[in-house]
Short mmCIF file of C-alpha atoms and ligand atoms in Angstrom, two decimals:
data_model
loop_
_atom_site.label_atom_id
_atom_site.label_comp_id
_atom_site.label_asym_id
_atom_site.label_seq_id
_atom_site.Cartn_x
_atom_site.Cartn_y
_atom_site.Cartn_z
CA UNK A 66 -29.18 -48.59 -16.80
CA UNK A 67 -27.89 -46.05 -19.00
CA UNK A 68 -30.03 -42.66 -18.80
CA UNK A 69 -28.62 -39.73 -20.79
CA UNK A 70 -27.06 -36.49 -19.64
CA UNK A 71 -30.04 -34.02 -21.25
CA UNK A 72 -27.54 -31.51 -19.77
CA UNK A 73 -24.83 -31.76 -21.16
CA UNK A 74 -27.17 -33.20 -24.23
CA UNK A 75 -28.03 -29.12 -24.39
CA UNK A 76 -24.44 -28.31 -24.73
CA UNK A 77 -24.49 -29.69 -27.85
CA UNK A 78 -27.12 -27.32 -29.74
CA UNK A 79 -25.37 -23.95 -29.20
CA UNK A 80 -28.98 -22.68 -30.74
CA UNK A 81 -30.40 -23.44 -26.95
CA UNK A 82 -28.00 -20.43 -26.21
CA UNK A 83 -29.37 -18.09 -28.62
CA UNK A 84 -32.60 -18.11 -28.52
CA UNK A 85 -35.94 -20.44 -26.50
CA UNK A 86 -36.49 -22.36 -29.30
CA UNK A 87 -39.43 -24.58 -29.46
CA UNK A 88 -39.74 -24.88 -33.53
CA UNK A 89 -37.70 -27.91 -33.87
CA UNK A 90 -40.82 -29.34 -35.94
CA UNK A 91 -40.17 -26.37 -38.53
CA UNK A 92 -36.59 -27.30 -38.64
CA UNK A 93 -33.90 -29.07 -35.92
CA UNK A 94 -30.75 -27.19 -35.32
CA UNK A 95 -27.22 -29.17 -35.91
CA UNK A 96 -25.51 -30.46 -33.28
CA UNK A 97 -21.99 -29.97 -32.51
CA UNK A 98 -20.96 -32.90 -33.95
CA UNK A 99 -23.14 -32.97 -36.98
CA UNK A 100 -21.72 -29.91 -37.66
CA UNK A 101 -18.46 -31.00 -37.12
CA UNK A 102 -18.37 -34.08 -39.32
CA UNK A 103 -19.85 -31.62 -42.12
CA UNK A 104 -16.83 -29.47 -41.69
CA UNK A 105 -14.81 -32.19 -42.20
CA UNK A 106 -16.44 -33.03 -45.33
CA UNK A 107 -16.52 -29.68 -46.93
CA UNK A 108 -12.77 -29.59 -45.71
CA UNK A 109 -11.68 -32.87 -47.78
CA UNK A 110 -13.96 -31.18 -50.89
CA UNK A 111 -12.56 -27.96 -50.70
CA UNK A 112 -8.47 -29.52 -50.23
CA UNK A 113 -8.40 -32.75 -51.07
CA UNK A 114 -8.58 -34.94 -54.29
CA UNK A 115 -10.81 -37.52 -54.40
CA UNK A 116 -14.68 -38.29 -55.09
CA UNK A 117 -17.17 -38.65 -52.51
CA UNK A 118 -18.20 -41.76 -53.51
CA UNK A 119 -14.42 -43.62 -52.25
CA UNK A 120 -14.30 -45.68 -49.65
CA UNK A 121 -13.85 -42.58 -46.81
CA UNK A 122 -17.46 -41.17 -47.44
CA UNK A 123 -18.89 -44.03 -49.56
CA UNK A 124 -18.59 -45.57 -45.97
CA UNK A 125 -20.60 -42.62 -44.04
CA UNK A 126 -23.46 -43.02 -46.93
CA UNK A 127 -23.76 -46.47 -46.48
CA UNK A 128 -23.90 -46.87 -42.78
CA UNK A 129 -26.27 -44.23 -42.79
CA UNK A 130 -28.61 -45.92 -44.53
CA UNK A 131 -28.24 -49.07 -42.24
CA UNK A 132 -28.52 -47.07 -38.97
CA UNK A 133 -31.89 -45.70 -40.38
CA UNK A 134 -33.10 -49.01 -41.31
CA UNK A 135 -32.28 -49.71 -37.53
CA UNK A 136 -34.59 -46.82 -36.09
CA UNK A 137 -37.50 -47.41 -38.18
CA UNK A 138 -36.74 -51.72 -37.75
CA UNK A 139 -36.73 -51.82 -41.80
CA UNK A 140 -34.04 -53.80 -43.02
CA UNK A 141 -31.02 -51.79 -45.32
CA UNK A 142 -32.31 -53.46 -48.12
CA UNK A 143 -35.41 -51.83 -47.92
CA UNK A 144 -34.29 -48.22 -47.53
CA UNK A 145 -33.45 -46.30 -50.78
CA UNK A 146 -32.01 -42.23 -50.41
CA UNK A 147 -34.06 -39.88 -51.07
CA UNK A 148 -34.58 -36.17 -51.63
CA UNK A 149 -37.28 -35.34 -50.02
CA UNK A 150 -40.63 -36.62 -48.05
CA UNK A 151 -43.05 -34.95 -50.64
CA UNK A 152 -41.33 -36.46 -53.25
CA UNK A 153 -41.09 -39.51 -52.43
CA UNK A 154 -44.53 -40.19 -51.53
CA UNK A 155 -45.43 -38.49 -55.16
CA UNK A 156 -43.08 -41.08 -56.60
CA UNK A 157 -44.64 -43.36 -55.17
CA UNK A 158 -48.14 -42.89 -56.41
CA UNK A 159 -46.13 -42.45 -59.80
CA UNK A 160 -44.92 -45.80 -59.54
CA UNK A 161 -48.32 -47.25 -58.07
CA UNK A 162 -50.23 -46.19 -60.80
CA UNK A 163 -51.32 -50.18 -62.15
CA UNK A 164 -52.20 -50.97 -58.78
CA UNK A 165 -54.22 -47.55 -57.56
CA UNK A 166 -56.11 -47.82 -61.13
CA UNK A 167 -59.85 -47.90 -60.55
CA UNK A 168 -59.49 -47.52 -56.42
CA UNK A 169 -59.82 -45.47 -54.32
CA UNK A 170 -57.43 -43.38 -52.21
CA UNK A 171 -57.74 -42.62 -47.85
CA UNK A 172 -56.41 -39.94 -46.47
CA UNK A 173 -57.34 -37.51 -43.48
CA UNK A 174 -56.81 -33.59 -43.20
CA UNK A 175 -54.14 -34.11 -40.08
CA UNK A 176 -51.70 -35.19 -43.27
CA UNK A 177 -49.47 -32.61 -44.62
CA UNK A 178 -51.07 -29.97 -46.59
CA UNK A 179 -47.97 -30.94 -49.92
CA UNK A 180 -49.14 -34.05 -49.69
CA UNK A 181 -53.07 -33.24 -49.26
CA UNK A 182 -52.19 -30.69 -52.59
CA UNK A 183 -50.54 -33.74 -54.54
CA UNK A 184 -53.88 -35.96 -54.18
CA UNK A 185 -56.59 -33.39 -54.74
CA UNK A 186 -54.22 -32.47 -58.08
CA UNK A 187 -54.34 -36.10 -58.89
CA UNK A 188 -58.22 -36.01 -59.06
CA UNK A 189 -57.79 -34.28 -62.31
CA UNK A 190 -56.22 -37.42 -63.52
CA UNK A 191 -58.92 -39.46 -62.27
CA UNK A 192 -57.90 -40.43 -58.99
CA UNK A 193 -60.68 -40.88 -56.14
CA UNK A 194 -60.13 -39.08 -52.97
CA UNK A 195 -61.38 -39.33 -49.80
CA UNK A 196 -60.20 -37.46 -47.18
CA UNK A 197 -61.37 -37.80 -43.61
CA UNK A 198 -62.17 -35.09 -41.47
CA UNK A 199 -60.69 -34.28 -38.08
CA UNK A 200 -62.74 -34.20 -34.90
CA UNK A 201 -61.92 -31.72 -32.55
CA UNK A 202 -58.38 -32.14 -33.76
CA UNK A 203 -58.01 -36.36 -33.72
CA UNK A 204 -58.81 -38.74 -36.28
CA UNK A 205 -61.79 -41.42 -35.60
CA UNK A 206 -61.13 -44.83 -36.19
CA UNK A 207 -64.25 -45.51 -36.93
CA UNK A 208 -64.79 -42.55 -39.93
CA UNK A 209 -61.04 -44.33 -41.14
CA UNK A 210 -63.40 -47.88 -41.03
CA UNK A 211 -66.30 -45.87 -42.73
CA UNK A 212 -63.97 -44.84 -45.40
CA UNK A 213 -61.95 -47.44 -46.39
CA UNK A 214 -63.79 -50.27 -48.49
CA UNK A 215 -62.71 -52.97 -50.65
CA UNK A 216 -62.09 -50.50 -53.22
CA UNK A 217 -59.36 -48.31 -51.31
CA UNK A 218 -55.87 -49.81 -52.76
CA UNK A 219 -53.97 -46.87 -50.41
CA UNK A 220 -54.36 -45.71 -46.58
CA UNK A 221 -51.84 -42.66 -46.70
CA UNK A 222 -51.21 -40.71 -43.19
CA UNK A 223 -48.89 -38.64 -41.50
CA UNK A 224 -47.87 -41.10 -38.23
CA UNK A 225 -46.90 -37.81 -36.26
CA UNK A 226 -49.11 -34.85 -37.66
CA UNK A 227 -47.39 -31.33 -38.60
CA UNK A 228 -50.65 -29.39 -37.48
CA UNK A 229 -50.94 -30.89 -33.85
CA UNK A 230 -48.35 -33.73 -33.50
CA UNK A 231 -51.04 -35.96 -33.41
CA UNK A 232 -49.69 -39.50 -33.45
CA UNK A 233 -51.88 -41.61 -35.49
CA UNK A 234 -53.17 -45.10 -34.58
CA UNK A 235 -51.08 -46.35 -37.14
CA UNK A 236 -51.52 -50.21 -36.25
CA UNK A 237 -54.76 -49.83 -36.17
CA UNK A 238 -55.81 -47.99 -39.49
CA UNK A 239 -53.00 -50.28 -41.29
CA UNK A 240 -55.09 -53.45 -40.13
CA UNK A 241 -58.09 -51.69 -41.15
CA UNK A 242 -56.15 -51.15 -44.88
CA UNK A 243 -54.74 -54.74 -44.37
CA UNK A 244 -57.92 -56.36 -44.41
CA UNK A 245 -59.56 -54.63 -47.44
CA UNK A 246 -55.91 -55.62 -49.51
CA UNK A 247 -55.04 -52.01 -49.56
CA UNK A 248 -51.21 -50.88 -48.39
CA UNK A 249 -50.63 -48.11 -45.76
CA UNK A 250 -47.77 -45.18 -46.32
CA UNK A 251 -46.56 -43.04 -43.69
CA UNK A 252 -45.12 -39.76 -43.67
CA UNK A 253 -42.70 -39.59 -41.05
CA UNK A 254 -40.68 -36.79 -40.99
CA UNK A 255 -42.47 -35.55 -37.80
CA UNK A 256 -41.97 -38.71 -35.82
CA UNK A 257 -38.49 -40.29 -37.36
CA UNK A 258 -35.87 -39.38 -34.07
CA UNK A 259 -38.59 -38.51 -31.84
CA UNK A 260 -40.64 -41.09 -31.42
CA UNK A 261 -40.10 -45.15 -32.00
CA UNK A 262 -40.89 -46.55 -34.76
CA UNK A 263 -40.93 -50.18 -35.90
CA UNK A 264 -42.98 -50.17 -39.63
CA UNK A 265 -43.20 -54.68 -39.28
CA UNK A 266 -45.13 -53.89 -35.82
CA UNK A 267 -47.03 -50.88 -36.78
CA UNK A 268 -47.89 -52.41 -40.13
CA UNK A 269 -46.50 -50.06 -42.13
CA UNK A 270 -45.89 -50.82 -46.29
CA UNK A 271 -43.99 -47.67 -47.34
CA UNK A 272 -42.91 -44.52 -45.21
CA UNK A 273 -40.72 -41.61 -46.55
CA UNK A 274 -39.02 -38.54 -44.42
CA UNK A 275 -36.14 -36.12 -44.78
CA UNK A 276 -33.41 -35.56 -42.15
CA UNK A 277 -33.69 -31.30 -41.33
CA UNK A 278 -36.42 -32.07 -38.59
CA UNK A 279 -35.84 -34.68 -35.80
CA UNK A 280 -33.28 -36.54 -37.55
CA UNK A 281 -31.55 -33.49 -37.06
CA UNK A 282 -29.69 -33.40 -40.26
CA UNK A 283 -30.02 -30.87 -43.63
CA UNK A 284 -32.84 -30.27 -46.30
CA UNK A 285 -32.66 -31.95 -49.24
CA UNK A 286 -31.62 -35.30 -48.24
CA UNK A 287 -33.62 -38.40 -46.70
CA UNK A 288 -34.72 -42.00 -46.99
CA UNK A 289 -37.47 -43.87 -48.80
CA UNK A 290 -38.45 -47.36 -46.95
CA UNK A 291 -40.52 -49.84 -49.11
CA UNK A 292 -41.42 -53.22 -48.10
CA UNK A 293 -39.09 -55.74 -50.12
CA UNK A 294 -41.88 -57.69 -51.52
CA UNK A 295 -43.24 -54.31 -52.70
CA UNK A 296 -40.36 -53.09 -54.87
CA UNK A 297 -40.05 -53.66 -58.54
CA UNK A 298 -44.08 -55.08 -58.30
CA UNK A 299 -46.42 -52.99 -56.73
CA UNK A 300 -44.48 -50.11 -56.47
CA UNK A 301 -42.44 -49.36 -59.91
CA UNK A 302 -39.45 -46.99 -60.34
CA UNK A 303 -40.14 -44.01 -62.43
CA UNK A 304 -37.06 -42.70 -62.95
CA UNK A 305 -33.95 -44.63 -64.24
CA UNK A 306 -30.38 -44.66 -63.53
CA UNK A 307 -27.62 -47.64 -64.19
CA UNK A 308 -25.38 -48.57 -66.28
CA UNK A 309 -25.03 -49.78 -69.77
CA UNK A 310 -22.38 -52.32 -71.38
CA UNK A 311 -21.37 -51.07 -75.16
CA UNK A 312 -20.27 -54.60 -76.59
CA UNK A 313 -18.92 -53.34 -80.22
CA UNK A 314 -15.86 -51.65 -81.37
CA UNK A 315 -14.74 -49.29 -80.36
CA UNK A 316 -16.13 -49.52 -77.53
CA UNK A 317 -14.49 -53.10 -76.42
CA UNK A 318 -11.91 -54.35 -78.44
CA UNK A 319 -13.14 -58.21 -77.90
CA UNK A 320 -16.93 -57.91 -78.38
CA UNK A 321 -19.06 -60.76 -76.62
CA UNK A 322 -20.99 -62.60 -79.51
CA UNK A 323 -23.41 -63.68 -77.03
CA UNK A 324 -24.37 -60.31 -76.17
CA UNK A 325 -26.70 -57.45 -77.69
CA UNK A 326 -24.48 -54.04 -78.47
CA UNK A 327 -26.38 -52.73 -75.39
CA UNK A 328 -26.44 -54.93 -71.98
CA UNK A 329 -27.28 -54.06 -68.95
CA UNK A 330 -27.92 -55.42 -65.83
CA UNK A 331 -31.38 -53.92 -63.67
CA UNK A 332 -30.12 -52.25 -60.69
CA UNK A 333 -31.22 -54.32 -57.37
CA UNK A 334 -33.57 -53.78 -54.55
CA UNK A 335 -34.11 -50.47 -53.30
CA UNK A 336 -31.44 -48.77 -55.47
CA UNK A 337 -34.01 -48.56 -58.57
CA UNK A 338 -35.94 -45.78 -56.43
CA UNK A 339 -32.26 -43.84 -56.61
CA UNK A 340 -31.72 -41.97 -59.34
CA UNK A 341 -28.10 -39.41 -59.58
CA UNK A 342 -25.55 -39.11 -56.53
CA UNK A 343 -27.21 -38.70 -53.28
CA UNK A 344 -25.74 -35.74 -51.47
CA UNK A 345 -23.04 -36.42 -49.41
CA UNK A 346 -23.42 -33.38 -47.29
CA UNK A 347 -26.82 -34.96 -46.19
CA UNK A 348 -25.41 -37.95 -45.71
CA UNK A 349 -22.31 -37.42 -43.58
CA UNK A 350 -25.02 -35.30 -41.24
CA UNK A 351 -27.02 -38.15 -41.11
CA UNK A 352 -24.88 -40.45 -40.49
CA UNK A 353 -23.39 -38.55 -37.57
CA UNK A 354 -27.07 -37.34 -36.17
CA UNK A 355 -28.59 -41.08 -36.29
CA UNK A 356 -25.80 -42.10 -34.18
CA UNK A 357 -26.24 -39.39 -32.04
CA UNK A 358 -29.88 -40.59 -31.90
CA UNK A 359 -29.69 -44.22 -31.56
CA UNK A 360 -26.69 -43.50 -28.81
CA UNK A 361 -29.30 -41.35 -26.67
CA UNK A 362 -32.12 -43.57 -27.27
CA UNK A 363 -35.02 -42.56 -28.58
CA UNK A 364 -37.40 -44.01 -25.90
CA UNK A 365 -34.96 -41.78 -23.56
CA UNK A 366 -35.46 -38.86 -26.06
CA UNK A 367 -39.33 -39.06 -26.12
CA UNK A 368 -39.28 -39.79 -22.14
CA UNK A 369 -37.40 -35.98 -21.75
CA UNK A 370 -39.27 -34.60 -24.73
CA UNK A 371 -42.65 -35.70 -22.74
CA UNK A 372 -42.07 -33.98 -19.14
CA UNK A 373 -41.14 -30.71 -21.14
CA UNK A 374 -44.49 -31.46 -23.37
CA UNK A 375 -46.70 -32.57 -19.94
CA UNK A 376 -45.67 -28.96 -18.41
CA UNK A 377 -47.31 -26.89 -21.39
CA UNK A 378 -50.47 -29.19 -21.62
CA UNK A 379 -50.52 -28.35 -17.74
CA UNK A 380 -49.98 -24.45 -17.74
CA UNK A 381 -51.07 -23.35 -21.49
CA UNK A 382 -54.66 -23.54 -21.03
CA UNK A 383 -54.63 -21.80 -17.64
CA UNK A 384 -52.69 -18.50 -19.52
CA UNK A 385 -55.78 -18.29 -22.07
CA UNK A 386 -54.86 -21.08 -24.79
CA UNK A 387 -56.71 -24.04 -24.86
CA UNK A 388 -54.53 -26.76 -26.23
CA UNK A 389 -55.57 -28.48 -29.80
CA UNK A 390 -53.49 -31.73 -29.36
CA UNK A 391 -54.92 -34.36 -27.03
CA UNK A 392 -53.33 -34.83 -23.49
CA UNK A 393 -50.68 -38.07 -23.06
CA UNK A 394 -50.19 -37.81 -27.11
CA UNK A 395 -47.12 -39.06 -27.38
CA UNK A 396 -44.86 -37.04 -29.97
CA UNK A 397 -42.90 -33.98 -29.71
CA UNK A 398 -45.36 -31.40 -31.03
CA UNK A 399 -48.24 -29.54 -29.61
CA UNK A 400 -50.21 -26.57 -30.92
CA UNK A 401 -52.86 -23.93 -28.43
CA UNK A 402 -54.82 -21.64 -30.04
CA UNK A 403 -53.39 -18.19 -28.67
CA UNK A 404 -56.44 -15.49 -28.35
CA UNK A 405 -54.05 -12.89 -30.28
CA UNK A 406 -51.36 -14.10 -32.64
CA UNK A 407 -49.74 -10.98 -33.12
CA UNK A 408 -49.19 -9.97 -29.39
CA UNK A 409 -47.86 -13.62 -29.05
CA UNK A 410 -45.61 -13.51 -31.67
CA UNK A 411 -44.75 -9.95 -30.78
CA UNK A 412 -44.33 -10.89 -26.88
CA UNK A 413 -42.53 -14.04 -27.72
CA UNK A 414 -39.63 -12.68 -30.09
CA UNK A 415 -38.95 -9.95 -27.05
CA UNK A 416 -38.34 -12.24 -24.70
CA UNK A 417 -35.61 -14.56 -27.43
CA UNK A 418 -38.56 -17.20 -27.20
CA UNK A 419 -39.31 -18.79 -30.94
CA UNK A 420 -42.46 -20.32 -31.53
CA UNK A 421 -44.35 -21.29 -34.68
CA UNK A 422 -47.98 -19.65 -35.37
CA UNK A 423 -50.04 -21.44 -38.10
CA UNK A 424 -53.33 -21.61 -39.91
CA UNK A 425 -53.74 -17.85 -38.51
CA UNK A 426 -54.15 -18.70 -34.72
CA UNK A 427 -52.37 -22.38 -33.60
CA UNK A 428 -49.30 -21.70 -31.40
CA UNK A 429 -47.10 -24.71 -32.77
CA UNK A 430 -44.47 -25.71 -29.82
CA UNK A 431 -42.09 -28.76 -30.40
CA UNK A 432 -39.66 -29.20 -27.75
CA UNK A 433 -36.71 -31.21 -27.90
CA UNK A 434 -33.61 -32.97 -26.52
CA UNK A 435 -31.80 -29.88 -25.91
CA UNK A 436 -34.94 -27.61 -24.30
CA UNK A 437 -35.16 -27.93 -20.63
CA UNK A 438 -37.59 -25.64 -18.41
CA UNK A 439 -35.54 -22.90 -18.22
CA UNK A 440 -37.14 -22.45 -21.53
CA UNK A 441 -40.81 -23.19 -20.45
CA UNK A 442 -40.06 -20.68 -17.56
CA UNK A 443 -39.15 -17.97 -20.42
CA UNK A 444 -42.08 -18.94 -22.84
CA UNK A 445 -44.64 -18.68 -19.65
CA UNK A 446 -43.34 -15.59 -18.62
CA UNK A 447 -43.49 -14.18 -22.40
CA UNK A 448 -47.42 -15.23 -22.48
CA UNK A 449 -48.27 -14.47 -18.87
C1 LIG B 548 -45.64 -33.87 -42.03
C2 LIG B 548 -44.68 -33.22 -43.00
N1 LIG B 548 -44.43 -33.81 -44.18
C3 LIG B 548 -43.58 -33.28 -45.07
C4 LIG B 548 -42.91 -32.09 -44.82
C5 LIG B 548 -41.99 -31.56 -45.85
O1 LIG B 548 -40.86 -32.35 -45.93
P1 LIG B 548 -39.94 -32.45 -47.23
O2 LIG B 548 -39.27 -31.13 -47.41
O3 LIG B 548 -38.98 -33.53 -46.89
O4 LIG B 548 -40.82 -32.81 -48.37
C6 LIG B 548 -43.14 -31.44 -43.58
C7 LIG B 548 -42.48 -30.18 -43.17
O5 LIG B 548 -41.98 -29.35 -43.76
C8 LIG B 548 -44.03 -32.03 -42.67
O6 LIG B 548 -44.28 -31.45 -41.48
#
């Protein structure tokens, strides 16, 4: 059976040589070959003639988008490009608006704060929130069942959790939305690359993510899934791009009596969430980092990811910082509450080790493919 090389994996992040770096869930370095195939591109645009769009890149973009159809188990025809994960969930609710009217909304505070902002804003318009609260740091399913009533139209939840990688019970709360005939979206940024995901098993209606964290790709470019049945019905575009046919002089010189002066035909499937070019640069990295994924595996990626995760759950607490994410949670990120942020951060940085500190005192680590224990050993001996 095929098991990966993770060292020769950590050849191909030269960031593992500059620095520990354990904020992968901030932002995921390049690899190599990323990095490479984005040369490449910016080579052709700087020397060559030609638009992106020809076969050469049109090619890169397109297989992209199946290859991330094949990680989450969407089909292509479900996955649209997209800009970014806030954004598309916004859109989303933009397009939803018919079916949200006079429902209610589910959340819980372990979503991303963007998102959290974009649903307390829409209260203004009308929109009812709820929002449940965390537990000492994991979400109930029973205050999700308390919550969600015959009235709730959407279940919306980060599957892996920026604050404390918590992975979210996803199959279960999108039953629990299932039953009452509301849908489920997930954010999945945090878990798309680092842990598997399959949105017909985990019942999930509509996800969104970007590629700059463990799709290890840029900002700015990502992928919007929505269920087939879903497009064009419950969820609407709200933005429009496509093409029109002038059929009049001058604009053809044989004009089609059969035809209006404007035609056009509605753009299918998930293109009528895409709106302008997608950028190519995101899409050449993405194309060359899914492969890079779905080559290594990412059941192989989450198996390394956990022994480097297992080893901090283990020593963490015994340094003086109790751990915030439950133990055998299976994503990439984990977060202790350090007793002094500042000495942390002040220890850390002296000893090359990068960590993220948030909401004032949670030490945010996310290990991953590249990190080994060489870096633990560096990180311990910073806190120690
Ligand atoms: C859970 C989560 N959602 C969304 C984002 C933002 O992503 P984007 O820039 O694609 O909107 C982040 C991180 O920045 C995140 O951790």
């Amino acid at each position: 059976m095929y098991t990966p090389d993770f060292a020769a994996v950590r050849l191909d992040f030269p960031r593992a040589r500059t620095a520990a770096y354990f904020d992968n869930a901030s932002s995921h370095p390049l690899s190599v070959h990323s990095a490479a195939a984005l040369h490449r591109y910016v080579e052709w645009l700087t020397h060559e003639v030609g638009e992106p769009w020809w076969p050469q890149w049109a090619a890169s973009r397109d297989e992209a988008k199946h290859l991330f159809a094949q990680l989450i188990n969407a089909e292509p025809r479900e996955i649209a490009f997209a800009r970014s994960t806030v954004e598309s969930e916004s859109n989303l609710l933009n397009g939803m608006g018919e079916f949200l009217a006079g429902g209610n909304v589910v959340t819980n505070d372990l979503h991303y704060g963007a998102a959290l902002y974009n649903y307390q804003m829409r209260k203004q318009d009308g929109l009812e929130l709820r929002v449940v609260k965390n537990r000492n740091w994991q979400i109930e399913l029973g205050d999700m069942a308390k919550a969600i009533d015959q009235h709730t139209r959407l279940v919306s939840l980060s599957l892996v959790s920026n604050v404390n990688g918590l992975l979210a019970q996803v199959k279960e709360i999108a039953a629990l939305a299932h039953a009452r005939g509301a849908l489920l979206y997930a954010d999945i940024i945090q878990a798309a690359g680092a842990v598997p995901i399959d949105v017909k098993a985990m019942g999930i209606d509509m996800a969104a993510c970007s590629t700059f964290k463990w799709l290890m790709g840029v900002k700015g470019f990502g992928f919007l899934y929505v269920r087939a049945d879903l497009q064009n019905t419950v969820v609407k575009p709200t933005q429009h791009s496509g093409g029109v046919r002038q059929n009049y002089a001058p604009w053809t010189p044989a004009p089609d009596p059969a035809l209006s002066d404007f035609s056009h035909t509605p753009v299918p499937g998930p293109h009528c969430y895409e709106v302008s070019y997608p950028s190519y640069e995101g899409a050449v990295c993405a194309h060359e980092s899914l492969r890079y994924i779905l080559r290594l595996g990412v059941l192989h990626i989450r198996a390394h990811v956990r022994g480097l995760a297992e080893r901090l759950q283990e020593e963490l607490p015994a340094l003086g910082y109790p751990s915030i994410t439950p133990r055998g949670n299976e994503s990439s990120i984990l977060a202790f509450v350090s007793p002094n942020p500042e000495a942390t951060l002040a220890r850390t940085r002296a000893a090359g080790v990068h960590v993220a500190m948030r909401y004032g005192n949670k030490m945010r680590l996310s290990p991953s493919v590249y990190n080994n224990h060489d870096d633990i050993d560096r990180l311990l001996a910073a806190l120690n």
